Amino acid sequence: DAGVIQSPRHEVTEMGQEVTLRCKPISGHNSLFWYRQTMMRGLELLIYFNNNVPIDDSGMPEDRFSAKMPNASFSTLKIQPSEPRDSAVYFCASSSEISSSGANVLTFGAGSRLTVL
Amino acid sequence: GQNIDQPTEMTATEGAIVQINCTYQTSGFNGLFWYQQHAGEAPTFLSYNVLDGLEEKGRFSSFLSRSKGYSYLLLKELQMKDSASYLCAVRDSNYQLIWGAGTKLIIKP
């Protein structure tokens, strides 16, 4: 298995531009998570999907952020318009059913490092 | 509120043993995880505890005491490649992961 695949790995953009981050989860995993990581705030959950349905988006900073999961193998996180304070590493992670017992380990993608100038 | 505390940074010597502590206060408990994150890379799973006691996996062991809201990760025979951040995370009653800020472990020769 290729693991969780994210693109782009690095993105540098100017304030006000639209940014789209992409994620392909591990096949068979039905939960998908978008995290943001910064030195100041650590790892923050933005949103998660279960069976392609958004379950909890309370971590999404504001209306400039949106996420979609049109099918089981693809998700996007969009920032429009972007601001310098959005600069961070954005991780996508997937796991099997989160509400069942057992470890249900999160497998993270390599991350997308976003810099907004 | 929900809170996970772990030391910000620790230093240890190659070949030695180090213990990284984690204390938590969460709404319910459905397991505790330790992840390793090398600089510039993604977190990777190390261990999972749901019952009290010690789980051993090679050079790494993880301990849990649910009554004390406490866990530790024990790393033996330290190697330079163990230099990384170690993240403690607790799954609460809603099966949501609450993450600690991570402990940066520096290994010196």
JSON list of C-alpha atoms in Angstrom, two decimals:
[
{"chain": "A", "resi": 1, "resn": "ASP", "atom": "CA", "xyz": [0.00, 0.00, 0.00]},
{"chain": "A", "resi": 2, "resn": "ALA", "atom": "CA", "xyz": [1.31, 3.47, -0.90]},
{"chain": "A", "resi": 3, "resn": "GLY", "atom": "CA", "xyz": [-0.04, 4.94, 2.31]},
{"chain": "A", "resi": 4, "resn": "VAL", "atom": "CA", "xyz": [-1.83, 8.28, 2.54]},
{"chain": "A", "resi": 5, "resn": "ILE", "atom": "CA", "xyz": [-0.87, 10.46, -0.40]},
{"chain": "A", "resi": 6, "resn": "GLN", "atom": "CA", "xyz": [-0.93, 14.23, -0.20]},
{"chain": "A", "resi": 7, "resn": "SER", "atom": "CA", "xyz": [-0.23, 16.92, -2.75]},
{"chain": "A", "resi": 8, "resn": "PRO", "atom": "CA", "xyz": [1.36, 19.32, -3.14]},
{"chain": "A", "resi": 9, "resn": "ARG", "atom": "CA", "xyz": [4.23, 18.71, -0.72]},
{"chain": "A", "resi": 10, "resn": "HIS", "atom": "CA", "xyz": [5.14, 22.37, -0.73]},
{"chain": "A", "resi": 11, "resn": "GLU", "atom": "CA", "xyz": [3.15, 25.42, -1.71]},
{"chain": "A", "resi": 12, "resn": "VAL", "atom": "CA", "xyz": [4.21, 29.04, -1.63]},
{"chain": "A", "resi": 13, "resn": "THR", "atom": "CA", "xyz": [1.55, 31.55, -2.49]},
{"chain": "A", "resi": 14, "resn": "GLU", "atom": "CA", "xyz": [0.67, 35.16, -2.00]},
{"chain": "A", "resi": 15, "resn": "MET", "atom": "CA", "xyz": [-1.93, 36.47, 0.38]},
{"chain": "A", "resi": 16, "resn": "GLY", "atom": "CA", "xyz": [-5.38, 36.44, -1.15]},
{"chain": "A", "resi": 17, "resn": "GLN", "atom": "CA", "xyz": [-4.77, 33.49, -3.45]},
{"chain": "A", "resi": 18, "resn": "GLU", "atom": "CA", "xyz": [-6.77, 30.28, -3.35]},
{"chain": "A", "resi": 19, "resn": "VAL", "atom": "CA", "xyz": [-5.01, 27.16, -2.07]},
{"chain": "A", "resi": 20, "resn": "THR", "atom": "CA", "xyz": [-6.21, 23.61, -2.63]},
{"chain": "A", "resi": 21, "resn": "LEU", "atom": "CA", "xyz": [-4.64, 20.69, -0.82]},
{"chain": "A", "resi": 22, "resn": "ARG", "atom": "CA", "xyz": [-5.37, 17.13, -1.89]},
{"chain": "A", "resi": 23, "resn": "CYS", "atom": "CA", "xyz": [-5.42, 13.79, -0.13]},
{"chain": "A", "resi": 24, "resn": "LYS", "atom": "CA", "xyz": [-5.86, 10.17, -1.10]},
{"chain": "A", "resi": 25, "resn": "PRO", "atom": "CA", "xyz": [-6.50, 7.97, 1.95]},
{"chain": "A", "resi": 26, "resn": "ILE", "atom": "CA", "xyz": [-5.52, 4.34, 2.37]},
{"chain": "A", "resi": 27, "resn": "SER", "atom": "CA", "xyz": [-7.90, 2.07, 0.53]},
{"chain": "A", "resi": 28, "resn": "GLY", "atom": "CA", "xyz": [-10.41, 0.54, 2.93]},
{"chain": "A", "resi": 29, "resn": "HIS", "atom": "CA", "xyz": [-10.06, 3.25, 5.56]},
{"chain": "A", "resi": 30, "resn": "ASN", "atom": "CA", "xyz": [-13.40, 4.95, 6.08]},
{"chain": "A", "resi": 31, "resn": "SER", "atom": "CA", "xyz": [-12.32, 7.82, 8.32]},
{"chain": "A", "resi": 32, "resn": "LEU", "atom": "CA", "xyz": [-10.31, 10.77, 7.03]},
{"chain": "A", "resi": 33, "resn": "PHE", "atom": "CA", "xyz": [-8.86, 13.63, 9.04]},
{"chain": "A", "resi": 34, "resn": "TRP", "atom": "CA", "xyz": [-7.35, 17.01, 8.15]},
{"chain": "A", "resi": 35, "resn": "TYR", "atom": "CA", "xyz": [-4.87, 18.41, 10.69]},
{"chain": "A", "resi": 36, "resn": "ARG", "atom": "CA", "xyz": [-2.83, 21.58, 10.81]},
{"chain": "A", "resi": 37, "resn": "GLN", "atom": "CA", "xyz": [0.49, 21.74, 12.66]},
{"chain": "A", "resi": 38, "resn": "THR", "atom": "CA", "xyz": [2.42, 24.82, 13.75]},
{"chain": "A", "resi": 39, "resn": "MET", "atom": "CA", "xyz": [5.13, 25.38, 16.31]},
{"chain": "A", "resi": 40, "resn": "MET", "atom": "CA", "xyz": [2.86, 27.61, 18.35]},
{"chain": "A", "resi": 41, "resn": "ARG", "atom": "CA", "xyz": [-0.30, 25.51, 18.40]},
{"chain": "A", "resi": 42, "resn": "GLY", "atom": "CA", "xyz": [0.92, 21.98, 17.75]},
{"chain": "A", "resi": 43, "resn": "LEU", "atom": "CA", "xyz": [-1.35, 19.52, 15.98]},
{"chain": "A", "resi": 44, "resn": "GLU", "atom": "CA", "xyz": [-4.92, 20.79, 15.51]},
{"chain": "A", "resi": 45, "resn": "LEU", "atom": "CA", "xyz": [-7.81, 18.80, 14.07]},
{"chain": "A", "resi": 46, "resn": "LEU", "atom": "CA", "xyz": [-9.60, 20.84, 11.41]},
{"chain": "A", "resi": 47, "resn": "ILE", "atom": "CA", "xyz": [-12.25, 18.41, 10.21]},
{"chain": "A", "resi": 48, "resn": "TYR", "atom": "CA", "xyz": [-12.92, 14.72, 9.88]},
{"chain": "A", "resi": 49, "resn": "PHE", "atom": "CA", "xyz": [-15.04, 12.59, 7.62]},
{"chain": "A", "resi": 50, "resn": "ASN", "atom": "CA", "xyz": [-16.59, 9.20, 8.22]},
{"chain": "A", "resi": 51, "resn": "ASN", "atom": "CA", "xyz": [-17.74, 7.30, 5.14]},
{"chain": "A", "resi": 52, "resn": "ASN", "atom": "CA", "xyz": [-17.25, 10.50, 3.09]},
{"chain": "A", "resi": 53, "resn": "VAL", "atom": "CA", "xyz": [-19.59, 12.50, 5.35]},
{"chain": "A", "resi": 54, "resn": "PRO", "atom": "CA", "xyz": [-18.21, 15.45, 7.37]},
{"chain": "A", "resi": 55, "resn": "ILE", "atom": "CA", "xyz": [-18.77, 14.63, 11.02]},
{"chain": "A", "resi": 56, "resn": "ASP", "atom": "CA", "xyz": [-17.04, 17.40, 12.93]},
{"chain": "A", "resi": 57, "resn": "ASP", "atom": "CA", "xyz": [-15.79, 20.63, 11.37]},
{"chain": "A", "resi": 58, "resn": "SER", "atom": "CA", "xyz": [-15.61, 22.59, 14.61]},
{"chain": "A", "resi": 59, "resn": "GLY", "atom": "CA", "xyz": [-11.85, 22.93, 14.18]},
{"chain": "A", "resi": 60, "resn": "MET", "atom": "CA", "xyz": [-12.11, 24.76, 10.88]},
{"chain": "A", "resi": 61, "resn": "PRO", "atom": "CA", "xyz": [-10.76, 28.24, 11.66]},
{"chain": "A", "resi": 62, "resn": "GLU", "atom": "CA", "xyz": [-13.27, 30.27, 9.69]},
{"chain": "A", "resi": 63, "resn": "ASP", "atom": "CA", "xyz": [-15.31, 30.43, 6.53]},
{"chain": "A", "resi": 64, "resn": "ARG", "atom": "CA", "xyz": [-12.19, 30.79, 4.42]},
{"chain": "A", "resi": 65, "resn": "PHE", "atom": "CA", "xyz": [-11.57, 27.08, 4.99]},
{"chain": "A", "resi": 66, "resn": "SER", "atom": "CA", "xyz": [-13.64, 24.37, 3.35]},
{"chain": "A", "resi": 67, "resn": "ALA", "atom": "CA", "xyz": [-13.19, 20.63, 2.89]},
{"chain": "A", "resi": 68, "resn": "LYS", "atom": "CA", "xyz": [-14.84, 18.08, 0.67]},
{"chain": "A", "resi": 69, "resn": "MET", "atom": "CA", "xyz": [-14.74, 14.35, 0.23]},
{"chain": "A", "resi": 70, "resn": "PRO", "atom": "CA", "xyz": [-16.58, 13.50, -3.00]},
{"chain": "A", "resi": 71, "resn": "ASN", "atom": "CA", "xyz": [-15.67, 9.81, -2.80]},
{"chain": "A", "resi": 72, "resn": "ALA", "atom": "CA", "xyz": [-13.85, 7.30, -0.62]},
{"chain": "A", "resi": 73, "resn": "SER", "atom": "CA", "xyz": [-10.51, 7.85, -2.31]},
{"chain": "A", "resi": 74, "resn": "PHE", "atom": "CA", "xyz": [-10.20, 11.63, -2.49]},
{"chain": "A", "resi": 75, "resn": "SER", "atom": "CA", "xyz": [-10.51, 14.70, -0.29]},
{"chain": "A", "resi": 76, "resn": "THR", "atom": "CA", "xyz": [-9.62, 18.36, -0.65]},
{"chain": "A", "resi": 77, "resn": "LEU", "atom": "CA", "xyz": [-8.99, 21.18, 1.78]},
{"chain": "A", "resi": 78, "resn": "LYS", "atom": "CA", "xyz": [-9.41, 24.63, 0.29]},
{"chain": "A", "resi": 79, "resn": "ILE", "atom": "CA", "xyz": [-8.40, 28.00, 1.68]},
{"chain": "A", "resi": 80, "resn": "GLN", "atom": "CA", "xyz": [-9.85, 31.05, -0.04]},
{"chain": "A", "resi": 81, "resn": "PRO", "atom": "CA", "xyz": [-8.57, 33.68, 0.35]},
{"chain": "A", "resi": 82, "resn": "SER", "atom": "CA", "xyz": [-5.33, 32.63, 2.01]},
{"chain": "A", "resi": 83, "resn": "GLU", "atom": "CA", "xyz": [-3.62, 34.73, 4.68]},
{"chain": "A", "resi": 84, "resn": "PRO", "atom": "CA", "xyz": [-0.07, 34.66, 6.11]},
{"chain": "A", "resi": 85, "resn": "ARG", "atom": "CA", "xyz": [-1.37, 33.20, 9.38]},
{"chain": "A", "resi": 86, "resn": "ASP", "atom": "CA", "xyz": [-2.48, 30.12, 7.45]},
{"chain": "A", "resi": 87, "resn": "SER", "atom": "CA", "xyz": [1.17, 29.18, 6.95]},
{"chain": "A", "resi": 88, "resn": "ALA", "atom": "CA", "xyz": [1.58, 25.71, 8.48]},
{"chain": "A", "resi": 89, "resn": "VAL", "atom": "CA", "xyz": [1.99, 22.05, 7.64]},
{"chain": "A", "resi": 90, "resn": "TYR", "atom": "CA", "xyz": [-1.32, 20.46, 6.76]},
{"chain": "A", "resi": 91, "resn": "PHE", "atom": "CA", "xyz": [-1.59, 16.72, 7.35]},
{"chain": "A", "resi": 92, "resn": "CYS", "atom": "CA", "xyz": [-4.18, 14.34, 6.07]},
{"chain": "A", "resi": 93, "resn": "ALA", "atom": "CA", "xyz": [-4.64, 11.08, 7.98]},
{"chain": "A", "resi": 94, "resn": "SER", "atom": "CA", "xyz": [-6.90, 8.07, 7.60]},
{"chain": "A", "resi": 95, "resn": "SER", "atom": "CA", "xyz": [-8.01, 5.17, 9.77]},
{"chain": "A", "resi": 96, "resn": "SER", "atom": "CA", "xyz": [-10.56, 2.44, 9.97]},
{"chain": "A", "resi": 97, "resn": "GLU", "atom": "CA", "xyz": [-13.85, 3.05, 11.80]},
{"chain": "A", "resi": 98, "resn": "ILE", "atom": "CA", "xyz": [-13.11, 5.41, 14.69]},
{"chain": "A", "resi": 99, "resn": "SER", "atom": "CA", "xyz": [-16.04, 4.43, 16.87]},
{"chain": "A", "resi": 100, "resn": "SER", "atom": "CA", "xyz": [-15.16, 0.80, 17.11]},
{"chain": "A", "resi": 101, "resn": "SER", "atom": "CA", "xyz": [-12.95, -0.72, 19.76]},
{"chain": "A", "resi": 102, "resn": "GLY", "atom": "CA", "xyz": [-9.30, -1.34, 19.15]},
{"chain": "A", "resi": 103, "resn": "ALA", "atom": "CA", "xyz": [-6.42, 0.88, 18.25]},
{"chain": "A", "resi": 104, "resn": "ASN", "atom": "CA", "xyz": [-7.69, 2.21, 14.92]},
{"chain": "A", "resi": 105, "resn": "VAL", "atom": "CA", "xyz": [-4.35, 3.81, 14.34]},
{"chain": "A", "resi": 106, "resn": "LEU", "atom": "CA", "xyz": [-4.11, 7.01, 12.34]},
{"chain": "A", "resi": 107, "resn": "THR", "atom": "CA", "xyz": [-1.84, 6.83, 9.32]},
{"chain": "A", "resi": 108, "resn": "PHE", "atom": "CA", "xyz": [-0.62, 10.25, 8.28]},
{"chain": "A", "resi": 109, "resn": "GLY", "atom": "CA", "xyz": [0.36, 11.50, 4.88]},
{"chain": "A", "resi": 110, "resn": "ALA", "atom": "CA", "xyz": [3.68, 13.27, 4.41]},
{"chain": "A", "resi": 111, "resn": "GLY", "atom": "CA", "xyz": [2.03, 16.65, 4.78]},
{"chain": "A", "resi": 112, "resn": "SER", "atom": "CA", "xyz": [1.68, 19.79, 2.69]},
{"chain": "A", "resi": 113, "resn": "ARG", "atom": "CA", "xyz": [3.85, 22.68, 3.82]},
{"chain": "A", "resi": 114, "resn": "LEU", "atom": "CA", "xyz": [2.03, 25.93, 3.03]},
{"chain": "A", "resi": 115, "resn": "THR", "atom": "CA", "xyz": [3.69, 29.33, 3.06]},
{"chain": "A", "resi": 116, "resn": "VAL", "atom": "CA", "xyz": [1.52, 32.37, 2.47]},
{"chain": "A", "resi": 117, "resn": "LEU", "atom": "CA", "xyz": [3.51, 35.55, 1.79]},
{"chain": "B", "resi": 1, "resn": "GLY", "atom": "CA", "xyz": [-11.70, 21.26, 29.61]},
{"chain": "B", "resi": 2, "resn": "GLN", "atom": "CA", "xyz": [-9.54, 18.56, 28.10]},
{"chain": "B", "resi": 3, "resn": "ASN", "atom": "CA", "xyz": [-5.83, 18.73, 28.67]},
{"chain": "B", "resi": 4, "resn": "ILE", "atom": "CA", "xyz": [-2.72, 16.69, 27.99]},
{"chain": "B", "resi": 5, "resn": "ASP", "atom": "CA", "xyz": [0.60, 17.64, 29.54]},
{"chain": "B", "resi": 6, "resn": "GLN", "atom": "CA", "xyz": [4.02, 16.44, 28.54]},
{"chain": "B", "resi": 7, "resn": "PRO", "atom": "CA", "xyz": [7.47, 18.02, 28.91]},
{"chain": "B", "resi": 8, "resn": "THR", "atom": "CA", "xyz": [8.48, 20.34, 26.09]},
{"chain": "B", "resi": 9, "resn": "GLU", "atom": "CA", "xyz": [12.00, 19.02, 25.68]},
{"chain": "B", "resi": 10, "resn": "MET", "atom": "CA", "xyz": [14.28, 16.35, 27.09]},
{"chain": "B", "resi": 11, "resn": "THR", "atom": "CA", "xyz": [17.92, 15.48, 26.51]},
{"chain": "B", "resi": 12, "resn": "ALA", "atom": "CA", "xyz": [19.48, 12.04, 26.89]},
{"chain": "B", "resi": 13, "resn": "THR", "atom": "CA", "xyz": [22.69, 10.25, 25.99]},
{"chain": "B", "resi": 14, "resn": "GLU", "atom": "CA", "xyz": [23.12, 7.62, 23.32]},
{"chain": "B", "resi": 15, "resn": "GLY", "atom": "CA", "xyz": [22.83, 4.14, 24.83]},
{"chain": "B", "resi": 16, "resn": "ALA", "atom": "CA", "xyz": [20.96, 5.35, 27.90]},
{"chain": "B", "resi": 17, "resn": "ILE", "atom": "CA", "xyz": [17.29, 5.08, 28.93]},
{"chain": "B", "resi": 18, "resn": "VAL", "atom": "CA", "xyz": [14.76, 7.91, 28.91]},
{"chain": "B", "resi": 19, "resn": "GLN", "atom": "CA", "xyz": [11.19, 8.13, 30.21]},
{"chain": "B", "resi": 20, "resn": "ILE", "atom": "CA", "xyz": [8.75, 10.63, 28.69]},
{"chain": "B", "resi": 21, "resn": "ASN", "atom": "CA", "xyz": [5.74, 11.31, 30.89]},
{"chain": "B", "resi": 22, "resn": "CYS", "atom": "CA", "xyz": [2.21, 12.26, 29.86]},
{"chain": "B", "resi": 23, "resn": "THR", "atom": "CA", "xyz": [-0.64, 13.26, 32.14]},
{"chain": "B", "resi": 24, "resn": "TYR", "atom": "CA", "xyz": [-4.17, 13.78, 30.89]},
{"chain": "B", "resi": 25, "resn": "GLN", "atom": "CA", "xyz": [-7.57, 15.08, 31.87]},
{"chain": "B", "resi": 26, "resn": "THR", "atom": "CA", "xyz": [-10.20, 14.19, 29.30]},
{"chain": "B", "resi": 27, "resn": "SER", "atom": "CA", "xyz": [-13.91, 13.61, 28.96]},
{"chain": "B", "resi": 28, "resn": "GLY", "atom": "CA", "xyz": [-13.82, 9.84, 29.15]},
{"chain": "B", "resi": 29, "resn": "PHE", "atom": "CA", "xyz": [-11.08, 7.50, 28.03]},
{"chain": "B", "resi": 30, "resn": "ASN", "atom": "CA", "xyz": [-10.91, 5.08, 25.14]},
{"chain": "B", "resi": 31, "resn": "GLY", "atom": "CA", "xyz": [-7.22, 4.53, 24.79]},
{"chain": "B", "resi": 32, "resn": "LEU", "atom": "CA", "xyz": [-3.90, 6.36, 24.80]},
{"chain": "B", "resi": 33, "resn": "PHE", "atom": "CA", "xyz": [-1.49, 6.57, 21.89]},
{"chain": "B", "resi": 34, "resn": "TRP", "atom": "CA", "xyz": [2.15, 7.50, 21.46]},
{"chain": "B", "resi": 35, "resn": "TYR", "atom": "CA", "xyz": [3.37, 8.77, 18.10]},
{"chain": "B", "resi": 36, "resn": "GLN", "atom": "CA", "xyz": [6.90, 9.59, 16.96]},
{"chain": "B", "resi": 37, "resn": "GLN", "atom": "CA", "xyz": [7.54, 12.53, 14.66]},
{"chain": "B", "resi": 38, "resn": "HIS", "atom": "CA", "xyz": [10.94, 13.21, 13.14]},
{"chain": "B", "resi": 39, "resn": "ALA", "atom": "CA", "xyz": [11.62, 16.79, 12.11]},
{"chain": "B", "resi": 40, "resn": "GLY", "atom": "CA", "xyz": [9.96, 17.59, 8.82]},
{"chain": "B", "resi": 41, "resn": "GLU", "atom": "CA", "xyz": [8.09, 14.31, 8.69]},
{"chain": "B", "resi": 42, "resn": "ALA", "atom": "CA", "xyz": [4.65, 12.97, 9.58]},
{"chain": "B", "resi": 43, "resn": "PRO", "atom": "CA", "xyz": [3.77, 11.42, 12.94]},
{"chain": "B", "resi": 44, "resn": "THR", "atom": "CA", "xyz": [4.01, 7.63, 12.99]},
{"chain": "B", "resi": 45, "resn": "PHE", "atom": "CA", "xyz": [2.33, 5.26, 15.43]},
{"chain": "B", "resi": 46, "resn": "LEU", "atom": "CA", "xyz": [4.42, 3.81, 18.24]},
{"chain": "B", "resi": 47, "resn": "SER", "atom": "CA", "xyz": [2.11, 2.32, 20.84]},
{"chain": "B", "resi": 48, "resn": "TYR", "atom": "CA", "xyz": [-1.43, 1.98, 22.15]},
{"chain": "B", "resi": 49, "resn": "ASN", "atom": "CA", "xyz": [-2.60, 1.39, 25.72]},
{"chain": "B", "resi": 50, "resn": "VAL", "atom": "CA", "xyz": [-6.19, 0.90, 26.81]},
{"chain": "B", "resi": 51, "resn": "LEU", "atom": "CA", "xyz": [-5.71, -1.19, 29.96]},
{"chain": "B", "resi": 52, "resn": "ASP", "atom": "CA", "xyz": [-3.46, -0.44, 32.91]},
{"chain": "B", "resi": 53, "resn": "GLY", "atom": "CA", "xyz": [0.03, -1.79, 32.74]},
{"chain": "B", "resi": 54, "resn": "LEU", "atom": "CA", "xyz": [3.07, -1.98, 30.55]},
{"chain": "B", "resi": 55, "resn": "GLU", "atom": "CA", "xyz": [3.14, -2.71, 26.83]},
{"chain": "B", "resi": 56, "resn": "GLU", "atom": "CA", "xyz": [6.56, -3.65, 25.51]},
{"chain": "B", "resi": 57, "resn": "LYS", "atom": "CA", "xyz": [7.61, -3.44, 21.89]},
{"chain": "B", "resi": 58, "resn": "GLY", "atom": "CA", "xyz": [11.32, -3.92, 21.36]},
{"chain": "B", "resi": 59, "resn": "ARG", "atom": "CA", "xyz": [13.31, -0.99, 22.75]},
{"chain": "B", "resi": 60, "resn": "PHE", "atom": "CA", "xyz": [10.12, 0.96, 23.39]},
{"chain": "B", "resi": 61, "resn": "SER", "atom": "CA", "xyz": [7.62, 0.40, 26.21]},
{"chain": "B", "resi": 62, "resn": "SER", "atom": "CA", "xyz": [4.51, 2.33, 27.18]},
{"chain": "B", "resi": 63, "resn": "PHE", "atom": "CA", "xyz": [2.81, 2.34, 30.57]},
{"chain": "B", "resi": 64, "resn": "LEU", "atom": "CA", "xyz": [-0.70, 3.41, 31.53]},
{"chain": "B", "resi": 65, "resn": "SER", "atom": "CA", "xyz": [-2.44, 4.15, 34.82]},
{"chain": "B", "resi": 66, "resn": "ARG", "atom": "CA", "xyz": [-6.03, 5.14, 34.15]},
{"chain": "B", "resi": 67, "resn": "SER", "atom": "CA", "xyz": [-6.77, 5.97, 37.79]},
{"chain": "B", "resi": 68, "resn": "LYS", "atom": "CA", "xyz": [-3.91, 8.48, 37.83]},
{"chain": "B", "resi": 69, "resn": "GLY", "atom": "CA", "xyz": [-4.46, 9.81, 34.30]},
{"chain": "B", "resi": 70, "resn": "TYR", "atom": "CA", "xyz": [-0.84, 9.02, 33.58]},
{"chain": "B", "resi": 71, "resn": "SER", "atom": "CA", "xyz": [1.28, 7.35, 30.97]},
{"chain": "B", "resi": 72, "resn": "TYR", "atom": "CA", "xyz": [4.93, 7.15, 30.11]},
{"chain": "B", "resi": 73, "resn": "LEU", "atom": "CA", "xyz": [6.96, 6.10, 27.11]},
{"chain": "B", "resi": 74, "resn": "LEU", "atom": "CA", "xyz": [10.22, 4.36, 27.96]},
{"chain": "B", "resi": 75, "resn": "LEU", "atom": "CA", "xyz": [12.98, 4.25, 25.39]},
{"chain": "B", "resi": 76, "resn": "LYS", "atom": "CA", "xyz": [15.93, 1.93, 26.04]},
{"chain": "B", "resi": 77, "resn": "GLU", "atom": "CA", "xyz": [19.35, 1.66, 24.42]},
{"chain": "B", "resi": 78, "resn": "LEU", "atom": "CA", "xyz": [18.91, 5.07, 22.87]},
{"chain": "B", "resi": 79, "resn": "GLN", "atom": "CA", "xyz": [20.14, 5.60, 19.35]},
{"chain": "B", "resi": 80, "resn": "MET", "atom": "CA", "xyz": [20.79, 8.86, 17.53]},
{"chain": "B", "resi": 81, "resn": "LYS", "atom": "CA", "xyz": [17.83, 8.09, 15.23]},
{"chain": "B", "resi": 82, "resn": "ASP", "atom": "CA", "xyz": [15.53, 8.30, 18.27]},
{"chain": "B", "resi": 83, "resn": "SER", "atom": "CA", "xyz": [15.96, 12.08, 18.21]},
{"chain": "B", "resi": 84, "resn": "ALA", "atom": "CA", "xyz": [12.41, 13.19, 17.43]},
{"chain": "B", "resi": 85, "resn": "SER", "atom": "CA", "xyz": [9.27, 14.60, 18.97]},
{"chain": "B", "resi": 86, "resn": "TYR", "atom": "CA", "xyz": [7.03, 12.18, 20.85]},
{"chain": "B", "resi": 87, "resn": "LEU", "atom": "CA", "xyz": [3.32, 12.95, 20.88]},
{"chain": "B", "resi": 88, "resn": "CYS", "atom": "CA", "xyz": [0.89, 11.64, 23.49]},
{"chain": "B", "resi": 89, "resn": "ALA", "atom": "CA", "xyz": [-2.76, 11.46, 22.42]},
{"chain": "B", "resi": 90, "resn": "VAL", "atom": "CA", "xyz": [-5.87, 10.31, 24.30]},
{"chain": "B", "resi": 91, "resn": "ARG", "atom": "CA", "xyz": [-9.10, 9.15, 22.70]},
{"chain": "B", "resi": 92, "resn": "ASP", "atom": "CA", "xyz": [-12.02, 10.56, 24.63]},
{"chain": "B", "resi": 93, "resn": "SER", "atom": "CA", "xyz": [-15.57, 9.30, 25.16]},
{"chain": "B", "resi": 94, "resn": "ASN", "atom": "CA", "xyz": [-16.55, 10.55, 21.69]},
{"chain": "B", "resi": 95, "resn": "TYR", "atom": "CA", "xyz": [-13.61, 8.66, 20.17]},
{"chain": "B", "resi": 96, "resn": "GLN", "atom": "CA", "xyz": [-11.91, 11.94, 19.38]},
{"chain": "B", "resi": 97, "resn": "LEU", "atom": "CA", "xyz": [-8.13, 12.17, 19.72]},
{"chain": "B", "resi": 98, "resn": "ILE", "atom": "CA", "xyz": [-6.86, 14.87, 22.06]},
{"chain": "B", "resi": 99, "resn": "TRP", "atom": "CA", "xyz": [-3.20, 15.61, 21.33]},
{"chain": "B", "resi": 100, "resn": "GLY", "atom": "CA", "xyz": [-0.43, 16.78, 23.59]},
{"chain": "B", "resi": 101, "resn": "ALA", "atom": "CA", "xyz": [2.01, 19.40, 22.34]},
{"chain": "B", "resi": 102, "resn": "GLY", "atom": "CA", "xyz": [4.78, 16.81, 22.04]},
{"chain": "B", "resi": 103, "resn": "THR", "atom": "CA", "xyz": [8.14, 16.26, 23.73]},
{"chain": "B", "resi": 104, "resn": "LYS", "atom": "CA", "xyz": [11.24, 17.01, 21.70]},
{"chain": "B", "resi": 105, "resn": "LEU", "atom": "CA", "xyz": [13.87, 14.41, 22.56]},
{"chain": "B", "resi": 106, "resn": "ILE", "atom": "CA", "xyz": [17.48, 15.31, 21.88]},
{"chain": "B", "resi": 107, "resn": "ILE", "atom": "CA", "xyz": [20.02, 12.48, 21.89]},
{"chain": "B", "resi": 108, "resn": "LYS", "atom": "CA", "xyz": [23.66, 13.37, 22.48]},
{"chain": "B", "resi": 109, "resn": "PRO", "atom": "CA", "xyz": [26.62, 11.12, 21.66]}
]
